[in-house]
PDB file of C-alpha atoms in Angstrom:
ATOM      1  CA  UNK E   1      16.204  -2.954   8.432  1.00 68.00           C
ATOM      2  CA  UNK E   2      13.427  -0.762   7.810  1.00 85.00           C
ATOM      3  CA  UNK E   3      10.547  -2.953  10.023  1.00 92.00           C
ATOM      4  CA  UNK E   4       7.515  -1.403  10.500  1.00 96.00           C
ATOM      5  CA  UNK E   5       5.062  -2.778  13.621  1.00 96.00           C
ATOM      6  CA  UNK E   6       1.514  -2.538  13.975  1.00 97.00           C
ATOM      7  CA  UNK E   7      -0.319  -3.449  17.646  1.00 97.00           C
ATOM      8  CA  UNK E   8      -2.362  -5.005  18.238  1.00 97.00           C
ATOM      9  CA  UNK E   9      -2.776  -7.480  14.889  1.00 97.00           C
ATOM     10  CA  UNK E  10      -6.557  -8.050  15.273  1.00 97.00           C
ATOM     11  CA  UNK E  11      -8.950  -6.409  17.747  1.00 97.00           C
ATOM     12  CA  UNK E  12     -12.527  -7.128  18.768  1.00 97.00           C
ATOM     13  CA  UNK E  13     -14.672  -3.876  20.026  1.00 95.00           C
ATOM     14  CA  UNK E  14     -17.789  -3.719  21.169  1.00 96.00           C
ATOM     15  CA  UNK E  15     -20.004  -0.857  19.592  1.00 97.00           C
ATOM     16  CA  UNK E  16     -19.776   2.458  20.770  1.00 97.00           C
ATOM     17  CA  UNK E  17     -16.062   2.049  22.113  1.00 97.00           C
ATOM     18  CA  UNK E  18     -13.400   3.348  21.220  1.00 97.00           C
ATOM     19  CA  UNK E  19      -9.822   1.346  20.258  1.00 97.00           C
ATOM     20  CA  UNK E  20      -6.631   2.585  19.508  1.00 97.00           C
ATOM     21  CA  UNK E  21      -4.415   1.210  17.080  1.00 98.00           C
ATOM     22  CA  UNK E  22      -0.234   1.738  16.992  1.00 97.00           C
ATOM     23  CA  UNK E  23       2.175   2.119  14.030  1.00 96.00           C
ATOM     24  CA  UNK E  24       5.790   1.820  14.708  1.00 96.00           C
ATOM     25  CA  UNK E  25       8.752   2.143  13.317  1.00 93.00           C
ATOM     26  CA  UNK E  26      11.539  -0.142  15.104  1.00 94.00           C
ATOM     27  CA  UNK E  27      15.032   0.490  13.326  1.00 90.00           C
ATOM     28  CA  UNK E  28      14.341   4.330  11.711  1.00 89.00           C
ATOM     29  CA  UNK E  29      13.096   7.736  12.116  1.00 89.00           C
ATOM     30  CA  UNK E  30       9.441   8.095  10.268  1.00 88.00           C
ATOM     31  CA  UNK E  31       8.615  11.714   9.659  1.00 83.00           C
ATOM     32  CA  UNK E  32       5.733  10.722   7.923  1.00 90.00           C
ATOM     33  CA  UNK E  33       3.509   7.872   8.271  1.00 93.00           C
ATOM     34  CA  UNK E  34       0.223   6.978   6.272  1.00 94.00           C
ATOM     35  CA  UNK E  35      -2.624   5.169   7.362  1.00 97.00           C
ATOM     36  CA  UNK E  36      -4.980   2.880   4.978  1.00 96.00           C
ATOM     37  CA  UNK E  37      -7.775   1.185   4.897  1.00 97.00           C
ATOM     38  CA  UNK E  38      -8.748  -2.081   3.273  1.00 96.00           C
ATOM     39  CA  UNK E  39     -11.574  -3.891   2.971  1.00 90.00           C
ATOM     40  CA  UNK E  40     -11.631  -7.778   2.261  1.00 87.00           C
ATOM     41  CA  UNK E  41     -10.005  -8.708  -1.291  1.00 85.00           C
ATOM     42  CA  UNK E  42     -10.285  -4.206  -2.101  1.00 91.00           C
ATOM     43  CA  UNK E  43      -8.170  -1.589  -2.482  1.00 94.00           C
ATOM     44  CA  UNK E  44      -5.859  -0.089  -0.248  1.00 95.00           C
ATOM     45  CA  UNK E  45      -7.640   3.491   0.453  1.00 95.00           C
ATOM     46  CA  UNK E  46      -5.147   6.473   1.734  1.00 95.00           C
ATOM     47  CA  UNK E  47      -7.419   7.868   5.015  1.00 96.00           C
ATOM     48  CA  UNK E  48      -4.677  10.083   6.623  1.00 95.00           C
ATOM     49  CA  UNK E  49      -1.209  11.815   6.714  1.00 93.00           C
ATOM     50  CA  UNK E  50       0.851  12.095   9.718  1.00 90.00           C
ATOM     51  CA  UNK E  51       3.220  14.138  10.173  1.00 86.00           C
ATOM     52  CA  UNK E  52       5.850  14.059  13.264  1.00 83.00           C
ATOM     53  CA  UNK E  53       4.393  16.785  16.083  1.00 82.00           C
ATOM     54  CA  UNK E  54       2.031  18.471  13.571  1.00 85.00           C
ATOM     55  CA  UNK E  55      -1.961  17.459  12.707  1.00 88.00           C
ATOM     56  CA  UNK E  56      -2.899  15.154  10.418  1.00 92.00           C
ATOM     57  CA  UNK E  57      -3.679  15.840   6.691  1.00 94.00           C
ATOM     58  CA  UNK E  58      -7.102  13.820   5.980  1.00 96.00           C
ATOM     59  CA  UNK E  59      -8.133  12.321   2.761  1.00 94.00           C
ATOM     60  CA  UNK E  60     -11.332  13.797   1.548  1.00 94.00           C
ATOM     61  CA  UNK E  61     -14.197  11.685   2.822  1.00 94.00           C
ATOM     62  CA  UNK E  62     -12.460  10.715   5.983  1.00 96.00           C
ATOM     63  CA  UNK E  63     -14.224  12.063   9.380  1.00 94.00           C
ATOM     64  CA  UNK E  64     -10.909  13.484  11.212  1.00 92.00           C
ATOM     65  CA  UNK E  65     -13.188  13.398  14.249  1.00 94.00           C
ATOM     66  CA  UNK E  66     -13.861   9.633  14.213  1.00 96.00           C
ATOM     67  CA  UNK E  67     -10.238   8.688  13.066  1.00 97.00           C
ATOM     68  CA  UNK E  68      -8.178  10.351  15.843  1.00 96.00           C
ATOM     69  CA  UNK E  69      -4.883  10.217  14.631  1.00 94.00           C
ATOM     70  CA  UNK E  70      -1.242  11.478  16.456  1.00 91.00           C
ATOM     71  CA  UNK E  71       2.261  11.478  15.422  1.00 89.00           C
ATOM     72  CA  UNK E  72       3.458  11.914  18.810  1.00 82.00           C
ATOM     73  CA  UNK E  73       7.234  11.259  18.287  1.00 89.00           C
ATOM     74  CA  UNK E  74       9.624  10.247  15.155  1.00 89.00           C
ATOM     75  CA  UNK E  75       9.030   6.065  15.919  1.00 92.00           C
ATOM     76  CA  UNK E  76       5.390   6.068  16.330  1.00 94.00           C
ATOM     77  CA  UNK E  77       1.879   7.193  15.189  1.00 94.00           C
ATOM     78  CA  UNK E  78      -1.699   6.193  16.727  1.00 95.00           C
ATOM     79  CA  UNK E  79      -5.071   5.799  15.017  1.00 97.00           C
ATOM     80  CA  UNK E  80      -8.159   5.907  17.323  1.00 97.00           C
ATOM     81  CA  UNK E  81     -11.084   5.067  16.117  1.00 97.00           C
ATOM     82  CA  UNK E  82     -13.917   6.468  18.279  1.00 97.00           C
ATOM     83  CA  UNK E  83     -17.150   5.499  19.158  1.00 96.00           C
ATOM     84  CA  UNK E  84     -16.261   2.511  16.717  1.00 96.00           C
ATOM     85  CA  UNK E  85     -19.355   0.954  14.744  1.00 96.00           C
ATOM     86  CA  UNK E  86     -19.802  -2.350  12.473  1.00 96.00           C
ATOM     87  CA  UNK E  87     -19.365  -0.078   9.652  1.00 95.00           C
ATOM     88  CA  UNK E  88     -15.264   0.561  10.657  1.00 96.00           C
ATOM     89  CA  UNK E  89     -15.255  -3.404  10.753  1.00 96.00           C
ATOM     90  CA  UNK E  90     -11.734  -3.266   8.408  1.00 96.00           C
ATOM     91  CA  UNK E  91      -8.162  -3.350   7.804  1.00 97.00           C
ATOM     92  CA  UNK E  92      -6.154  -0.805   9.058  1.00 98.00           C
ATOM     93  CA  UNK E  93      -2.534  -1.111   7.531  1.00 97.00           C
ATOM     94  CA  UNK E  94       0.067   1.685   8.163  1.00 96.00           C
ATOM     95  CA  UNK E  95       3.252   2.983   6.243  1.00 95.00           C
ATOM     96  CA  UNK E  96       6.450   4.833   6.957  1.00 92.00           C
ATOM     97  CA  UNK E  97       8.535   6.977   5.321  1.00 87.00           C
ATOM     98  CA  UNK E  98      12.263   7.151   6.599  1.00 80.00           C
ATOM     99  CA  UNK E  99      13.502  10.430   7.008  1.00 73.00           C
ATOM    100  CA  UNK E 100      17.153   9.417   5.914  1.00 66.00           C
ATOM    101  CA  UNK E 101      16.116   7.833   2.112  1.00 64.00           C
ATOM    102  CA  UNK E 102      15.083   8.492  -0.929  1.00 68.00           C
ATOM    103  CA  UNK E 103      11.862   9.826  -1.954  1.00 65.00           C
ATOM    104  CA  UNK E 104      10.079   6.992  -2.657  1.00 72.00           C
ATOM    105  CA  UNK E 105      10.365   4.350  -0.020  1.00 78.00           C
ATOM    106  CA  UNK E 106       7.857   3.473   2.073  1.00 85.00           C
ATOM    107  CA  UNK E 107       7.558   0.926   4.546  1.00 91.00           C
ATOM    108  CA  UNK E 108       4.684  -1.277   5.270  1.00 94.00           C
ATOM    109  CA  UNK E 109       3.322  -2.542   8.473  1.00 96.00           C
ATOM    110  CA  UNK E 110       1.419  -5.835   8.629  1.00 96.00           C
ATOM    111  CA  UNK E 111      -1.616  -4.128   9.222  1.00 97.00           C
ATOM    112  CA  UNK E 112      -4.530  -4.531  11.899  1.00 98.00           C
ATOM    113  CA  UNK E 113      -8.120  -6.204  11.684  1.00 97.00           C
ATOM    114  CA  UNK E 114     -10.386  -4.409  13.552  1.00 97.00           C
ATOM    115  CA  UNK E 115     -14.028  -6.094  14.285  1.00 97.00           C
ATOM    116  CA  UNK E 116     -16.618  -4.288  15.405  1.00 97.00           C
ATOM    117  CA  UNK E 117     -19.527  -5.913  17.299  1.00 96.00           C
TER     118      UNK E 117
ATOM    119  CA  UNK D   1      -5.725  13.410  -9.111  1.00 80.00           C
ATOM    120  CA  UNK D   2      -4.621  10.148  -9.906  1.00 86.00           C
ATOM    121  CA  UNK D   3      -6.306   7.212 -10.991  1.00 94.00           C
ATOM    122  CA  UNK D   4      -5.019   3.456 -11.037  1.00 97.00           C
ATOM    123  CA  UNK D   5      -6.881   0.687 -12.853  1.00 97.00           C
ATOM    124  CA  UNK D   6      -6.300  -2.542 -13.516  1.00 97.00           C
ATOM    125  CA  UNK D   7      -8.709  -4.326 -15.370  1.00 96.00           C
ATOM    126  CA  UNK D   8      -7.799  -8.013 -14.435  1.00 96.00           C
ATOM    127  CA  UNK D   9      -9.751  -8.869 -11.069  1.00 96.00           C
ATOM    128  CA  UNK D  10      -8.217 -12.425 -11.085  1.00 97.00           C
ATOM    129  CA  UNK D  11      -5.818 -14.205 -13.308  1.00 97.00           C
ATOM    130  CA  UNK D  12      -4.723 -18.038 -13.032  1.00 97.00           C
ATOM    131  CA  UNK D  13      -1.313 -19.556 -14.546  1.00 98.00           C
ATOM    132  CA  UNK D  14      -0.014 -22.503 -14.460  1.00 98.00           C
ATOM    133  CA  UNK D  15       3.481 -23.095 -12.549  1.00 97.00           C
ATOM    134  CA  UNK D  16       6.177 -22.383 -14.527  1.00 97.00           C
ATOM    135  CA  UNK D  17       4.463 -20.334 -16.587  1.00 98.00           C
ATOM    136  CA  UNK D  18       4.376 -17.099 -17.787  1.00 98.00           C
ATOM    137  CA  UNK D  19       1.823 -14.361 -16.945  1.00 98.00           C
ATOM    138  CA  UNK D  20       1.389 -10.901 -17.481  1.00 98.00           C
ATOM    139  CA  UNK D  21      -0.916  -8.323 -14.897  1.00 98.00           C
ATOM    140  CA  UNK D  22      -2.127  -5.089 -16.001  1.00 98.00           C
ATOM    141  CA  UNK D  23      -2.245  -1.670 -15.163  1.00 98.00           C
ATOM    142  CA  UNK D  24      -2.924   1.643 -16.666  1.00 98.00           C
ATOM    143  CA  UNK D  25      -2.848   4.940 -14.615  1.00 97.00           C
ATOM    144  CA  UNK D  26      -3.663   8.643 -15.830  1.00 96.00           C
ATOM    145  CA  UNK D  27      -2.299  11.631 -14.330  1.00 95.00           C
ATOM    146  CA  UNK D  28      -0.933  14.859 -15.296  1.00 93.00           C
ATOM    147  CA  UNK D  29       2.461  15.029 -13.336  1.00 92.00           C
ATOM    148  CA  UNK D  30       5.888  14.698 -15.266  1.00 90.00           C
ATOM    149  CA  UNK D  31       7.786  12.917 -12.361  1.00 91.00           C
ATOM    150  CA  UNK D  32       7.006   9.896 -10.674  1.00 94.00           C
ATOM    151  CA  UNK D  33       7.041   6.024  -9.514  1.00 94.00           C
ATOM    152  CA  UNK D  34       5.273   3.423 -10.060  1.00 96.00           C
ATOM    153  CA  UNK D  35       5.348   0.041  -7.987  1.00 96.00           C
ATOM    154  CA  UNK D  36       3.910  -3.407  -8.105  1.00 97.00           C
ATOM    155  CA  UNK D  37       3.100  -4.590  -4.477  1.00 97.00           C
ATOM    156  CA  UNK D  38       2.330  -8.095  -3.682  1.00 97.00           C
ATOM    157  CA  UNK D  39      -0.079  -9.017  -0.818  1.00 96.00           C
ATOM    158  CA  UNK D  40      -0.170 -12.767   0.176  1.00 95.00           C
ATOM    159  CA  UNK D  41      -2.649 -13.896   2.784  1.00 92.00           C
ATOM    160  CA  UNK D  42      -0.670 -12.521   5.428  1.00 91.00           C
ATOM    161  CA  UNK D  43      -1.686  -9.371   4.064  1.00 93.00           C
ATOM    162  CA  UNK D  44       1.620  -7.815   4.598  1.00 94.00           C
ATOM    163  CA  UNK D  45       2.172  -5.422   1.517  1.00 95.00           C
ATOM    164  CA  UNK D  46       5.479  -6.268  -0.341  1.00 94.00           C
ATOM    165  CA  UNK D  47       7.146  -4.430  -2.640  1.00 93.00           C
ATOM    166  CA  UNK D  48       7.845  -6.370  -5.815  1.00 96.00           C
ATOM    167  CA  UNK D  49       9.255  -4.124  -8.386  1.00 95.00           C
ATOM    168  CA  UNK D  50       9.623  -0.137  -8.876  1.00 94.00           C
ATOM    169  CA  UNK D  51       9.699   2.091 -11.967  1.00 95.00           C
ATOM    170  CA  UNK D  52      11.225   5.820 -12.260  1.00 93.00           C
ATOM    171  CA  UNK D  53       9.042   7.538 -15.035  1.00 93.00           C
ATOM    172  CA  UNK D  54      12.108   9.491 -15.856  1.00 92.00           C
ATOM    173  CA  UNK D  55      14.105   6.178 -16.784  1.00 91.00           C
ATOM    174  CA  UNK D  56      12.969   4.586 -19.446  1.00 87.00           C
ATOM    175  CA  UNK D  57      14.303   1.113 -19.321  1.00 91.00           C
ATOM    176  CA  UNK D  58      12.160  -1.212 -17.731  1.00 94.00           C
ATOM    177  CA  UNK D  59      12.968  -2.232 -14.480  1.00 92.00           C
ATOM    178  CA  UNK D  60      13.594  -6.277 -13.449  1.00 93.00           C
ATOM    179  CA  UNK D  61      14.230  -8.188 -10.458  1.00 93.00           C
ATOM    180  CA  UNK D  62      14.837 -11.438 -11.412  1.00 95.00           C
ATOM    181  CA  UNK D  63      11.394 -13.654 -12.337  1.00 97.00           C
ATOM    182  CA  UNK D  64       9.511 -10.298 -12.221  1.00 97.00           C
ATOM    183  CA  UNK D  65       9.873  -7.407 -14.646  1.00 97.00           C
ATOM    184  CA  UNK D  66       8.034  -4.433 -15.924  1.00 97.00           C
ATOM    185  CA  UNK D  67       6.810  -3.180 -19.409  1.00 97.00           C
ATOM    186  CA  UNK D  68       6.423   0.722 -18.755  1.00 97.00           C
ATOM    187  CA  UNK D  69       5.056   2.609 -21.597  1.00 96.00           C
ATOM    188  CA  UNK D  70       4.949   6.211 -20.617  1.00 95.00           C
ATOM    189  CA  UNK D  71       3.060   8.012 -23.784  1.00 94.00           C
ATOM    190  CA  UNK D  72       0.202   5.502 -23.116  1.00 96.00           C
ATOM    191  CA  UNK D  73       0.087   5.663 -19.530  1.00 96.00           C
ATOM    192  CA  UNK D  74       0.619   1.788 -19.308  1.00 97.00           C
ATOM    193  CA  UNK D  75       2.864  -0.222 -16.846  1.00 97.00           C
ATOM    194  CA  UNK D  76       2.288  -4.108 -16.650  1.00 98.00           C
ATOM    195  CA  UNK D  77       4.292  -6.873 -14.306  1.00 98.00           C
ATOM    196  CA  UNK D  78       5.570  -9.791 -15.990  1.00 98.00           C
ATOM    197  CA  UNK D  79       5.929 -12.572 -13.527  1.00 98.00           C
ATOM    198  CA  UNK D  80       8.107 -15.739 -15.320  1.00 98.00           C
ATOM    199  CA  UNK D  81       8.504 -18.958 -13.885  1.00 98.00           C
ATOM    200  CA  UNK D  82       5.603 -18.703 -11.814  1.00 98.00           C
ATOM    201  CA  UNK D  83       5.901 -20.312  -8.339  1.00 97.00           C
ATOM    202  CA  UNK D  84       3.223 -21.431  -6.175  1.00 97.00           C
ATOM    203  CA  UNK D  85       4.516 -19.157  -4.041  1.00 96.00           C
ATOM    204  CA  UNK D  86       3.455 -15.847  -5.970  1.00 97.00           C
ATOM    205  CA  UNK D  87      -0.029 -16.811  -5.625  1.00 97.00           C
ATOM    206  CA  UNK D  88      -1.269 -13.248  -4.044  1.00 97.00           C
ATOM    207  CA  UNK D  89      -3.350 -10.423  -4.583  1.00 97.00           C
ATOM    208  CA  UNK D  90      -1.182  -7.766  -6.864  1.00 98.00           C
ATOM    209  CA  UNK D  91      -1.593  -4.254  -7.192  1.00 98.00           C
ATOM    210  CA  UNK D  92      -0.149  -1.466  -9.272  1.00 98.00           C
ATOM    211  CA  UNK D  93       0.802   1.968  -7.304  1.00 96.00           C
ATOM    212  CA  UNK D  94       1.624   5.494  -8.414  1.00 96.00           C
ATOM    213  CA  UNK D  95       3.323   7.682  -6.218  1.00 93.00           C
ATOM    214  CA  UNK D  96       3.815  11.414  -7.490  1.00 91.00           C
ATOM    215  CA  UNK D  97       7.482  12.777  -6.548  1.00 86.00           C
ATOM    216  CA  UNK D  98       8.273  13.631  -2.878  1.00 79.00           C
ATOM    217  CA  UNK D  99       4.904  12.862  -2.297  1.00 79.00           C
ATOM    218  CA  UNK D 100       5.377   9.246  -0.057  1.00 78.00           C
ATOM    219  CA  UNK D 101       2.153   8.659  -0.243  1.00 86.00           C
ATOM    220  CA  UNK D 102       0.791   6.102  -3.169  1.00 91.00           C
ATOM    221  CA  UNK D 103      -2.532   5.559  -5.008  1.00 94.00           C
ATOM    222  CA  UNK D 104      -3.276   2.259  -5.769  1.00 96.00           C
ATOM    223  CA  UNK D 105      -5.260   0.289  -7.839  1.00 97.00           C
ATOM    224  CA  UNK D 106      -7.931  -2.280  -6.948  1.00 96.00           C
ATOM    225  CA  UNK D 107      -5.889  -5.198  -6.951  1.00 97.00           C
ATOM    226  CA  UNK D 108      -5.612  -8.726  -9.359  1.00 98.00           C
ATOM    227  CA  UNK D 109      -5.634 -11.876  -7.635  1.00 97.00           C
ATOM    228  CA  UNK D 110      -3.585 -14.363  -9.289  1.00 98.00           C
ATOM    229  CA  UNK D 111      -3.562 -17.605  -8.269  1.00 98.00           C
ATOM    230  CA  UNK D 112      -0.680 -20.541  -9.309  1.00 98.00           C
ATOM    231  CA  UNK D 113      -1.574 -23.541 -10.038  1.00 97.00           C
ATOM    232  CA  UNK D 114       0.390 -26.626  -9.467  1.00 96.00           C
TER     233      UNK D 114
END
């Protein structure tokens, strides 16, 4: 239990586009998801809260209006990255929290490798 | 805010050793976890071992276990037996009570060697 999906697993943009990325949660509710970002053999780096049907809570740093992000229902949040550049070349890996445990848990998705040409 | 470091960037053992990652974190809350997440080249995150700061035995799960010094703000992974399967990238987490979301630091690479 507990499986969290990420679609697509690696993406190739051209510059200027824009590409959507999907978190889902397949076997629980997830109030809350997280979205990170993680650059080759670095850090995982907290970008963005999302909360079920309300706006996203963004780390300090993080342009809300390039990372388009909605928690659209209690399985699945999207992260958009408009008008994508080389620069967002990364890792995107999301988490989930399931509404029915304990405080700590938090489930990982197997991220997504977005390339920007 | 919280702050993770670990001052290891990469670490070798031998198989079958012993080895011993570290981490130190600072932060001014009273109640919290703390987590050891291993990344293999899949780069799927998984969770290796979690400590309560309100419980102050050490927490184990079988080759992998914890020394968690509150007062100095310390909490290393102890990884016995080492297989060539924990080769991985390793790094330390805090997450503050109810918050769900974790800090973490910038990661050890430890490679096994056969």
């Amino acid at each position: 239990g507990a499986v969290v999906s990420q679609h697509p697993s690696w993406v190739i943009c051209k510059s200027g586009t824009s590409v959507k990325i999907e978190c889902r949660s397949l076997d629980f509710q997830a109030t809350t998801m997280f979205w990170y970002r993680q650059f080759p053999k670095q850090s995982l780096m907290l970008m963005a809260t999302s909360n079920e049907g309300s706006k996203a809570t963004y780390e300090q740093g993080v342009e809300k209006d390039k990372f388009l992000i909605n928690h659209a229902s209690l399985t699945l949040s999207t992260l958009t990255v408009t008008s994508a550049h080389p620069e967002d070349s990364s890792f995107y890996i999301c988490s989930a929290r399931n509404r029915g445990q304990t405080s700590y848990e938090q489930y990982f998705g197997p991220g997504t490798r977005l390339t920007v040409t | 805010a919280q702050t993770v470091t670990q001052s290891q960037p990469e670490m070798s053992v031998q198989e079958a050793e012993t080895v011993t990652l570290s981490c130190t974190y600072d932060t001014s809350e009273n109640n919290y976890y703390l987590f050891w997440y291993k990344q293999p080249p899949s780069r799927q995150m998984i969770l290796v071992i979690r400590q309560e700061a309100y419980k102050q035995q050490n927490a184990t799960e079988n080759r992998f276990s914890v020394n968690f010094q509150k007062a100095a703000k310390s909490f290393s992974l102890k990884i016995s037996d080492s297989q060539l399967g924990d080769t991985a990238m390793y790094f330390c987490a805090f997450m503050k009570y109810g918050a769900g979301k974790s800090t973490f630091g910038d990661g050890t690479t430890l490679t096994v060697k056969p």
